[in-house]
Coordinates of C-alpha atoms in Angstrom, one line a residue:
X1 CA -317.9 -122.3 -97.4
X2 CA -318.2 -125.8 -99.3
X3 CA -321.4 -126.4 -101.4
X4 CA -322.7 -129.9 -101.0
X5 CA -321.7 -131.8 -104.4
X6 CA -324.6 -133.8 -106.1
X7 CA -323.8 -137.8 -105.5
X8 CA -323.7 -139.0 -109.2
X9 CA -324.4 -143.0 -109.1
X10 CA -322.6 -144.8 -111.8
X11 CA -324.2 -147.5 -113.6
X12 CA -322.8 -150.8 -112.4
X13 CA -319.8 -152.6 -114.4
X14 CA -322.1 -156.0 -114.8
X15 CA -325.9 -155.5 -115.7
X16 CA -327.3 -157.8 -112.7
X17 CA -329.4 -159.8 -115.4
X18 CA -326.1 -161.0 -116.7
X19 CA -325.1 -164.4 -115.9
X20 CA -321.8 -166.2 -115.2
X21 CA -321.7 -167.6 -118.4
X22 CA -321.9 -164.5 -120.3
X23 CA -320.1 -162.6 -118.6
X24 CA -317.1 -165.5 -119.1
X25 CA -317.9 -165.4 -122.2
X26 CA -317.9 -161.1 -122.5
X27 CA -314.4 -161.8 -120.8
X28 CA -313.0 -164.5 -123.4
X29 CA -314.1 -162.1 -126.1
X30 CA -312.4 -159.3 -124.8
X31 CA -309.2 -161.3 -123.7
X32 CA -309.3 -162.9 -127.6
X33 CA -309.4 -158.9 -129.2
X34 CA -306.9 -157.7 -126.6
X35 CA -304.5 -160.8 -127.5
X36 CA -304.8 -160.1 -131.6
X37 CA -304.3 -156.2 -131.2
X38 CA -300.8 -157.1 -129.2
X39 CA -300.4 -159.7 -131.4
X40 CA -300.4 -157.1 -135.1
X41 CA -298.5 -154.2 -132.5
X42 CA -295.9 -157.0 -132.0
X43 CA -295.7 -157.8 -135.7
X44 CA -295.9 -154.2 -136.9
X45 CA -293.0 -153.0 -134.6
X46 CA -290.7 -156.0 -135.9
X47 CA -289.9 -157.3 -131.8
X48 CA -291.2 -160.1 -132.7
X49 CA -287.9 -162.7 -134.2
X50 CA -290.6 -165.3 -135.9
X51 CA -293.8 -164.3 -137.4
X52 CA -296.8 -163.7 -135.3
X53 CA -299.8 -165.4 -136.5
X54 CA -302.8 -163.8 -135.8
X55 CA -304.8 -166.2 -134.9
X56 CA -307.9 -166.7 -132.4
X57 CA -306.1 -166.8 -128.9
X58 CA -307.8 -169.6 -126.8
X59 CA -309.1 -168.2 -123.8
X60 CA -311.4 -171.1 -123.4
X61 CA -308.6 -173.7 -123.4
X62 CA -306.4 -172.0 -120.8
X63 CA -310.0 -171.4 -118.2
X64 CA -310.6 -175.4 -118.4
X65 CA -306.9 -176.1 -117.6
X66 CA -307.0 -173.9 -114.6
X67 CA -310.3 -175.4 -113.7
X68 CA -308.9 -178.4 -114.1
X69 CA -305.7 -177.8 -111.7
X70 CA -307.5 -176.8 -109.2
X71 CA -309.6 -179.8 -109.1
X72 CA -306.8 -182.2 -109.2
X73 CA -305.1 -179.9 -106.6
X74 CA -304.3 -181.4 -103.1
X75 CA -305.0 -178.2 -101.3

């Protein structure tokens, strides 16, 4: 016979007191350290034919330009 197994509740991914702007900003950090790791891993292994400067990815940048697309889009 099957026991009944205790329901364990995770804590939720995003604290509900966090707002959109944070957590953009949580996810620019993240996608910035995730960028520079690949970025020495590229340099380290020598794939990389020109020199990889490790350099502050802008995550920022790239969100506005796809914000901005989809404004000017006709659809």
């Amino acid at each position: 016979m099957s026991e009944d197994l205790p329901v364990v509740r995770q804590k939720p991914l995003v604290p509900h007191e966090m707002t959109l702007a944070e957590l953009q900003k949580d996810a620019e950090v993240f996608v910035d350290n995730v960028l520079q790791e690949a970025a020495k891993d590229i340099s380290k292994s020598g794939l990389a034919q020109n020199k990889v400067h490790e350099k502050k990815a802008t995550t920022s940048k790239y969100f506005k330009m796809r914000l901005s697309a989809k404004k000017n889009s006709p659809l």
